[in-house]
């Protein structure tokens, strides 16, 4: 019976093709908008996550100075070697760690100049930040310990200082120091919050401190946590340890800060998620409007087909069978609208994500949800008209003009 | 014309009788029995006694013509016979079952299994082919699609319209539409065929055609026919004519 009813409804939908299509349009636009919003939002969230992840996975950055930006920001003393050693010794859950010191300066090769960041690093830095040496080698133990001026350069630096030539084995000048290029970094691309991660010159920390900075200061410590969920525990341990070492009174403002990349990613993706929710909510309202459209058309259709209903009842249809017929018709309309809407929404979001260079992620849950939701819209908004049809008195219905 | 099996009273009656929780429907007893049936529309001042204490009895195999002036209660009586309506007072027994005690759905099942309607206005479904129209009662009887089609084609053949099976109602003439309506009424092999002014808006040649078909169904297939008409020469086709006036039967009763 359900099957016969379904066939009957499809026939009915086809008989009034234009009207059916216009009715579906409401649902189609609603579903399409929801799907598009959610898919684009999902893409943006993923992009933020992967960008922040690309800065360094499960990364914490410990820097001197209070966390709050703005006029209150206090400088804070730089860290020293023993701070780093204490962290390494006492904090559990660290996978890799590197003290760094950094300077923004212009590097020179021949008659080419390039302003870039020169960073003194330990071996751990490559791991924390996810840098890979594409060609050449990383620093040897001897170089790291002795402060030999060697460096590894990023792709942007290479492209600007060595257009078309091989930089390996060449020497560049960093402040007054002549520095041998021993390796090239694989490109990492643009970071989420500005900054070209390939625009960098890395050298052993020791060499940087001795020859470039002229002191033993450490400007930041980069940490990689073993597991994402340990991030906040490691952060807390580091904070406690440094407060103690730097003699910060309870309640006083820290003169250092630990930035949690995971946290930043979470914040940003929660922002995009709530935007998605908001837009999705607005789109859902249009679904509601589409549902009302279905109800309206079904009411008109029931009135128009009063004689038909009378005939069916006279022939021996049960009230429940008439109810089912009109309900199925409404659901068919809503579902067809939903399917068209899903296709429409996906193509819309495909176009949008391509032009915004976001990843295009189809979320099966959303698609299934949209499908179920349009069926529900059909049932909910089809019920009233269907009940109206089922309650018709056969004699009066047959006399209806 | 194709052979239409004789209406199957027995098996269906038994099933339905059981379903309705009543004694088995008895085909031998009068198929229609009115006992002091009253139908009153409205209340107080505007009260209309459409049927005023009607006693009537129709036996299986009869072809009864109902006549009477406009407003005399013919259609009201037909609706009652067809179990579309119930009396305000009195009793209506359809094959021995008191219809007054049945609810809407049980009456729908009676109609589905025993009664075929031919309406004055044809009441074919719009933009639906003749074949689909004729199949409709079988859909509600849960007849499988291929058998449905076979039986509908046979019924169309019986009314001489098998060549028009794929035509939609709008493409059929009035007489053809009425014949489709008859095919739809008899495709279920009903024991009772009800026709309220089936020739109302047809020309005389078509009228004769329809009437001969009704007579054939009655004589050859043993279908009991009750027909309302205004025209005495149409009433002639029946075996008996019952005349209504002001909600009462004034002649033709037994
Ligand atoms: N639903 C109704 N509500 C109120 N009065 C009704 C209703 N149906 C019928 N009547 C009244 O009942 C009386 C009998 O009506 P009915 O339709 O049975 O007449 P009829 O004999 O079929 O007439 P006609 O030949 O014009 O079709 C009429 O006076 C009519 O006005
Ligand atoms: Mg009438």
Short mmCIF file of N, CA and C in Angstrom, two decimals, chain A residues 7 35 41 58 80 84 95 98 215 399:
data_model
loop_
_atom_site.label_atom_id
_atom_site.label_comp_id
_atom_site.label_asym_id
_atom_site.label_seq_id
_atom_site.Cartn_x
_atom_site.Cartn_y
_atom_site.Cartn_z
N UNK A 7 3.90 5.75 -5.49
CA UNK A 7 3.80 5.90 -6.94
C UNK A 7 2.74 6.95 -7.26
N UNK A 35 23.27 23.67 4.01
CA UNK A 35 24.40 22.83 3.58
C UNK A 35 25.59 23.70 3.22
N UNK A 41 31.68 26.73 6.47
CA UNK A 41 32.16 26.92 7.84
C UNK A 41 33.11 25.81 8.26
N UNK A 58 50.94 20.70 18.57
CA UNK A 58 50.92 20.67 20.03
C UNK A 58 52.02 21.54 20.62
N UNK A 80 67.52 32.24 30.63
CA UNK A 80 68.91 31.81 30.53
C UNK A 80 68.96 30.30 30.35
N UNK A 84 66.00 26.84 30.78
CA UNK A 84 65.66 25.81 29.81
C UNK A 84 65.97 24.44 30.39
N UNK A 95 57.83 16.51 24.46
CA UNK A 95 58.39 15.61 23.45
C UNK A 95 59.67 16.20 22.87
N UNK A 98 63.17 23.53 22.33
CA UNK A 98 64.31 24.28 21.82
C UNK A 98 64.30 25.70 22.35
N UNK A 215 75.32 38.12 23.57
CA UNK A 215 74.98 37.77 24.95
C UNK A 215 74.44 36.34 24.96
N UNK A 399 -20.06 16.42 -3.42
CA UNK A 399 -20.91 17.49 -3.94
C UNK A 399 -20.12 18.77 -4.16
#
